[in-house]
Coordinates of C-alpha atoms in Angstrom, one line a residue:
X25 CA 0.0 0.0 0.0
X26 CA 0.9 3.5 -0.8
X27 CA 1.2 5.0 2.9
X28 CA 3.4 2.4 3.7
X29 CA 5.6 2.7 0.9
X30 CA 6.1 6.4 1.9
X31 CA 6.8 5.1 5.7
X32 CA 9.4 3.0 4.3
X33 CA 11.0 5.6 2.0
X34 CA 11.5 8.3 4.5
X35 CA 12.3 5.9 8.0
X36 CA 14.7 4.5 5.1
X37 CA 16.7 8.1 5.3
X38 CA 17.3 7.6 9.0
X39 CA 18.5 4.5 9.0
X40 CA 15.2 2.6 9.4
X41 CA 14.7 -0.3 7.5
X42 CA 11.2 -2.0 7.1
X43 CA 9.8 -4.8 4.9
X44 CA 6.6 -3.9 4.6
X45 CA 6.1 -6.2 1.4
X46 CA 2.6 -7.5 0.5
X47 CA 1.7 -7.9 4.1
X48 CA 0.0 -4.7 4.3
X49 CA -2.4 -5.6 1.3
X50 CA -2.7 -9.1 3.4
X51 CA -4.4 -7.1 6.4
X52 CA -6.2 -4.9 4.4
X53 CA -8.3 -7.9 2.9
X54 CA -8.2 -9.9 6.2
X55 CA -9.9 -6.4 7.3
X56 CA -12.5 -6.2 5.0
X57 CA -13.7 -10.2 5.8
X58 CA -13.7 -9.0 9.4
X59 CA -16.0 -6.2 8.6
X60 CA -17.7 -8.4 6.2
X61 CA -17.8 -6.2 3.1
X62 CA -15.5 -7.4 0.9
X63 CA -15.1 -4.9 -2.1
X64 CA -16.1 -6.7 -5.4
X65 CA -17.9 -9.4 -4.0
X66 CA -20.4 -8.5 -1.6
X67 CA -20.9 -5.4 -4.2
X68 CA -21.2 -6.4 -7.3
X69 CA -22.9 -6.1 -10.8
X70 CA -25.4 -8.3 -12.4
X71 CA -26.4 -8.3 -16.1
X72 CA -30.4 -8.6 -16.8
X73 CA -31.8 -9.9 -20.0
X74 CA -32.4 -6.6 -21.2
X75 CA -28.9 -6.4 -21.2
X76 CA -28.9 -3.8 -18.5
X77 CA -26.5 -3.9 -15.5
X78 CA -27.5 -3.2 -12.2
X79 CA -26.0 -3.1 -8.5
X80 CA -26.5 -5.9 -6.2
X81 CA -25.1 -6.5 -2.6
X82 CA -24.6 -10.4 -1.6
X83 CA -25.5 -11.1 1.7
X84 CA -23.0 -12.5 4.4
X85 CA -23.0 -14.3 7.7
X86 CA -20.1 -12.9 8.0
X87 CA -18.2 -16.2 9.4
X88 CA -15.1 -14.4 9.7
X89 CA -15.6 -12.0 12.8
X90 CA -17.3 -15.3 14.3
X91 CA -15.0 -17.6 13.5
X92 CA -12.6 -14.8 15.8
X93 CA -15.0 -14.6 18.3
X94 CA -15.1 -18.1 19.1
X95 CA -11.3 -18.4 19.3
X96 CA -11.0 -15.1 21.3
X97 CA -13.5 -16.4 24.1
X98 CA -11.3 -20.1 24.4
X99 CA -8.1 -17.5 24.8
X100 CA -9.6 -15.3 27.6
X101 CA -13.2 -15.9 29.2
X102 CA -14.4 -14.6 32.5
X103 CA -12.9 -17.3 34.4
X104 CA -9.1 -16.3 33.3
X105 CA -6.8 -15.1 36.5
X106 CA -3.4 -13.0 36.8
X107 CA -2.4 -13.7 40.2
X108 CA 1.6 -12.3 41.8
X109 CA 3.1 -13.9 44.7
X110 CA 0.7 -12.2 47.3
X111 CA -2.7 -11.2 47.2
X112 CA -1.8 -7.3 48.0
X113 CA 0.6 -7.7 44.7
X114 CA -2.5 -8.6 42.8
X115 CA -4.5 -6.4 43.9
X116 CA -2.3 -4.0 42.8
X117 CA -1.9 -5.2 39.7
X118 CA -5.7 -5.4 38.9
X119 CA -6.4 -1.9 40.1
X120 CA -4.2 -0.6 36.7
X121 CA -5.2 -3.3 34.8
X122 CA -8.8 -2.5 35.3
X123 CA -9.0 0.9 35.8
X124 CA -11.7 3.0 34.4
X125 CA -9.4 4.1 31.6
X126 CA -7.6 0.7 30.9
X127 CA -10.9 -1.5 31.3
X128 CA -8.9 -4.7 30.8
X129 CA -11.3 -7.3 31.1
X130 CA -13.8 -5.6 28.6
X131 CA -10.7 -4.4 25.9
X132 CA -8.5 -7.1 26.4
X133 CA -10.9 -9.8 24.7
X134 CA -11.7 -7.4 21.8
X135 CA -8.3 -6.6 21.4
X136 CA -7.6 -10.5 20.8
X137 CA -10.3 -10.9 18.7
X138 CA -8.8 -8.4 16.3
X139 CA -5.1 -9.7 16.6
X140 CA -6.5 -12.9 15.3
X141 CA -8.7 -11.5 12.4
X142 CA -5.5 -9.3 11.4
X143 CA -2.9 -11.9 12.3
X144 CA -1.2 -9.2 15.0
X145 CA -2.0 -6.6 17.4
X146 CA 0.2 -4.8 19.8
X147 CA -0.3 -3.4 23.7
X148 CA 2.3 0.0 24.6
X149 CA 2.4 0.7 27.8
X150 CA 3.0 4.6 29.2
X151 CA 2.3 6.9 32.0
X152 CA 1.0 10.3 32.3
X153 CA 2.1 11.3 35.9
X154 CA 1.2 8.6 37.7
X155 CA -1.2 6.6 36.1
X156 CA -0.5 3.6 33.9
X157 CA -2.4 3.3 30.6
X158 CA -2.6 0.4 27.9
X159 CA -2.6 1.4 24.4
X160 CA -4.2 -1.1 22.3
X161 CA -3.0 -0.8 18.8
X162 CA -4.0 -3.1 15.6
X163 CA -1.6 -4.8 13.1
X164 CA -2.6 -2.0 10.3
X165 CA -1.1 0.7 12.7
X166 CA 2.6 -1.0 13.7
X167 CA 6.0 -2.0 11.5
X168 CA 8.7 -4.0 12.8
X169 CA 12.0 -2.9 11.7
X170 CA 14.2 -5.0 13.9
X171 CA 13.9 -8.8 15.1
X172 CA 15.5 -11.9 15.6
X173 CA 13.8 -15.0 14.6
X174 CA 10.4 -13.7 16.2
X175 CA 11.4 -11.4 18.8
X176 CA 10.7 -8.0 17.7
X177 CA 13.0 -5.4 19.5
X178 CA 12.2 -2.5 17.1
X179 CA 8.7 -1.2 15.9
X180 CA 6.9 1.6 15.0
X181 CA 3.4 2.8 15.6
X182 CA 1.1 5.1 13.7
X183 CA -1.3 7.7 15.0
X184 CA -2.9 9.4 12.2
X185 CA -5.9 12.3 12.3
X186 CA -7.2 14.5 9.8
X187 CA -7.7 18.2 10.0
X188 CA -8.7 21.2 8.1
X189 CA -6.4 23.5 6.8
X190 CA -8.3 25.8 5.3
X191 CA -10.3 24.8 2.6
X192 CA -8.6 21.6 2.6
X193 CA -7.4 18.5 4.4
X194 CA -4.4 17.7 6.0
X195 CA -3.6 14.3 7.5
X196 CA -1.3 14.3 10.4
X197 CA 1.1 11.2 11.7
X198 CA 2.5 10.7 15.2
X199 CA 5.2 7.8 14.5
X200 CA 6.7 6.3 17.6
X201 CA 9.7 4.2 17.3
X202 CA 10.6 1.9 19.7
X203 CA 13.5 0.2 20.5
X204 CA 15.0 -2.4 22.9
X205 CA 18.5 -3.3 23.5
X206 CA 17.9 -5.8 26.3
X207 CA 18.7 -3.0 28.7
X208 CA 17.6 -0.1 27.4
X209 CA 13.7 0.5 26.2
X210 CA 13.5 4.2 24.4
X211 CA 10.3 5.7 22.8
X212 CA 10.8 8.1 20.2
X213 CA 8.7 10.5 18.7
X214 CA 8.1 12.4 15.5
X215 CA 5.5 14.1 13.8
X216 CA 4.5 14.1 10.1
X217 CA 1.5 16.2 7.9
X218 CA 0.4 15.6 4.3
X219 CA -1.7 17.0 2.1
X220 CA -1.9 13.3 0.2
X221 CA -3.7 10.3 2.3
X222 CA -1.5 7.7 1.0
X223 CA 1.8 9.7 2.0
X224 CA 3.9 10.3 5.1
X225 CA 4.7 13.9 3.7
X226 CA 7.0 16.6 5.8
X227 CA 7.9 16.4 8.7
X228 CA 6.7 19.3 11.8
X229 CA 7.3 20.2 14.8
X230 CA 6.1 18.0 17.2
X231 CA 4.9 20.5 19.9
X232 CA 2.4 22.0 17.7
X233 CA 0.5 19.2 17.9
X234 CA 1.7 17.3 21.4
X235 CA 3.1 20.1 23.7
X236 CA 3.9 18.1 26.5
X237 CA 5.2 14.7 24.9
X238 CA 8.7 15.0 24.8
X239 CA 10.9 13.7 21.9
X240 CA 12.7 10.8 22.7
X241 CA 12.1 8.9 25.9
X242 CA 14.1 5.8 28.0
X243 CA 14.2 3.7 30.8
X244 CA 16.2 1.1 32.1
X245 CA 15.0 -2.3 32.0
X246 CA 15.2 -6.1 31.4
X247 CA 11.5 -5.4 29.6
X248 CA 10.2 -3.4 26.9
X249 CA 7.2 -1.4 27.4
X250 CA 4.9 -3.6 24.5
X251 CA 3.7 -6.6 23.7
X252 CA 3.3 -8.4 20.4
X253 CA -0.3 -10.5 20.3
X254 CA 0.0 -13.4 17.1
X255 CA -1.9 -16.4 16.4
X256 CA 0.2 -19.5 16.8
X257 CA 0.8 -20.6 13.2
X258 CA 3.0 -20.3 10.8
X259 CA 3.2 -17.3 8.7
X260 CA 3.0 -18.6 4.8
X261 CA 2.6 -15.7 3.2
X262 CA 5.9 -13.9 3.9
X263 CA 8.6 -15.9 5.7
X264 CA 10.7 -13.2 6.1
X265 CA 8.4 -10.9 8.1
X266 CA 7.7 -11.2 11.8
X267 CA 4.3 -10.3 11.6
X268 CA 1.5 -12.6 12.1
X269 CA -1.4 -14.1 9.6
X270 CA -5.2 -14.2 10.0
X271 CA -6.7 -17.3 12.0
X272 CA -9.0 -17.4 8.6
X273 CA -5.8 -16.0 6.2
X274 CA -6.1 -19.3 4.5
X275 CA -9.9 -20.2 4.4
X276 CA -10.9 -17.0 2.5
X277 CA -12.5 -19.9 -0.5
X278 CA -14.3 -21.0 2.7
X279 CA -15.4 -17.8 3.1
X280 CA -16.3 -16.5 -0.2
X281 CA -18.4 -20.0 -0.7
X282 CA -20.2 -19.7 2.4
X283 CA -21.8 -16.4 1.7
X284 CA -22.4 -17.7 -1.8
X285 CA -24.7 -20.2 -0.7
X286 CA -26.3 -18.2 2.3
X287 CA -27.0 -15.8 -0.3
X288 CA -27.9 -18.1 -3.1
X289 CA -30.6 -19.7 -0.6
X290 CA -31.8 -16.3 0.6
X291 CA -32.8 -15.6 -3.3
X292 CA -34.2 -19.0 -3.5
X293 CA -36.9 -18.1 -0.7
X294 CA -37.6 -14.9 -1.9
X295 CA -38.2 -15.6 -5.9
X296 CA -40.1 -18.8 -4.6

């Protein structure tokens, strides 16, 4: 995809190399079977005798979100516990986890559900004074740049918003790099606009938009501050890259055959 192309070009000038390949394209589709609406399929046009072509929409039972749901609730279900070594520990622990802004127990299984529609998702953890908050961030908005075997020790994230400037639009990107040396974790953070939605474009100064969020951050520590969520399987569809594939990423015929029929045997009531 074009955006990511730009990403790659200009990380590319300091140093930053990505591999963005097809996967991109990969999610997009996986996306669009989540959302059930695939684009040329459950739109599409029919001929009539009268040689006239008109606009039809196939109906779905959209197996892929469900198919996700299912898995999601055997991963984590009400009954799942995160206990430390003493019950004040815990406690602790659960008061940031589920705090009012955090909300794990209600995000946490949605956020799964989407890391296996989308093959990946990512959590990024931060503070604002003295609160701890989860960020949880899909596999559209994140781009490894460095790993070993699977372990991802480099990655970026995207934050994008549009604005008007003027009579037109401007999209705006917060990318923050991470990195992890196995001592250090640093958190680094710069600030793009565009007049173009499929391009990175110029880069601003990044108090106009986030006063308070400094540049470049670090701590010391035997953890980095995120996660990496993938489904357990093999990725097939680029070896090379780190990131994870859809639970469904090869059952998409499945897919495309089962609203097919649902949708023949709709018709088949209705016309009598």
């Amino acid at each position: 995809m074009k955006l990511y192309d730009s990403i790659s070009r200009t990380m590319a000038k300091q140093g930053i190399n990505t591999m963005t390949g097809d996967m991109y394209d990969f999610i997009a589709d996986w996306m669009s079977w989540y959302r059930g609406n695939v684009a040329n399929f459950h739109t599409y046009s029919e001929q009539l005798v009268t040689g006239r072509k008109v606009k039809r929409e196939r109906l779905t039972l959209n197996m892929a979100k469900k198919v996700c749901e299912d898995m999601a609730k055997l991963i984590w279900t009400e009954k799942t516990q995160i206990t430390l070594a003493t019950p004040e520990d815990t406690s602790a622990l659960w008061s940031v986890l589920d705090s009012k802004k955090n909300n794990l127990s209600i995000n946490l299984p949605k956020f799964i559900e989407r890391s296996l529609a989308l093959g990946t998702g990512m959590l990024v953890e931060y503070k604002i004074g003295d609160e701890v908050l989860i960020d949880y961030i899909d596999a559209d908005l994140i781009i490894p740049f460095i790993w070993d075997n699977s372990q991802v020790s480099g990655i970026m994230t995207i934050s994008r918003s549009i604005q008007n400037d003027g009579s037109a639009k401007r999209w705006v990107s917060l990318i923050t790099i991470h990195r992890f040396d196995g001592k250090i974790y640093t958190r680094e953070h710069q600030l793009f606009a565009s007049k173009s939605e499929t391009q990175l474009g110029e880069r601003i100064d990044l108090s106009s938009q986030y006063p308070d969020l400094p540049e470049t951050q670090a701590w010391e520590t035997d953890t980095p501050h995120f996660q990496l969520f993938r489904p357990n399987i093999a990725n097939n569809l680029d070896r090379n890259s780190p990131m994870g594939v859809s639970i469904f990423a090869n059952r998409v015929d499945n897919l495309r055959e089962i609203d097919i029929i649902f949708d023949s045997l709709s018709q088949e009531f209705q016309l009598g």
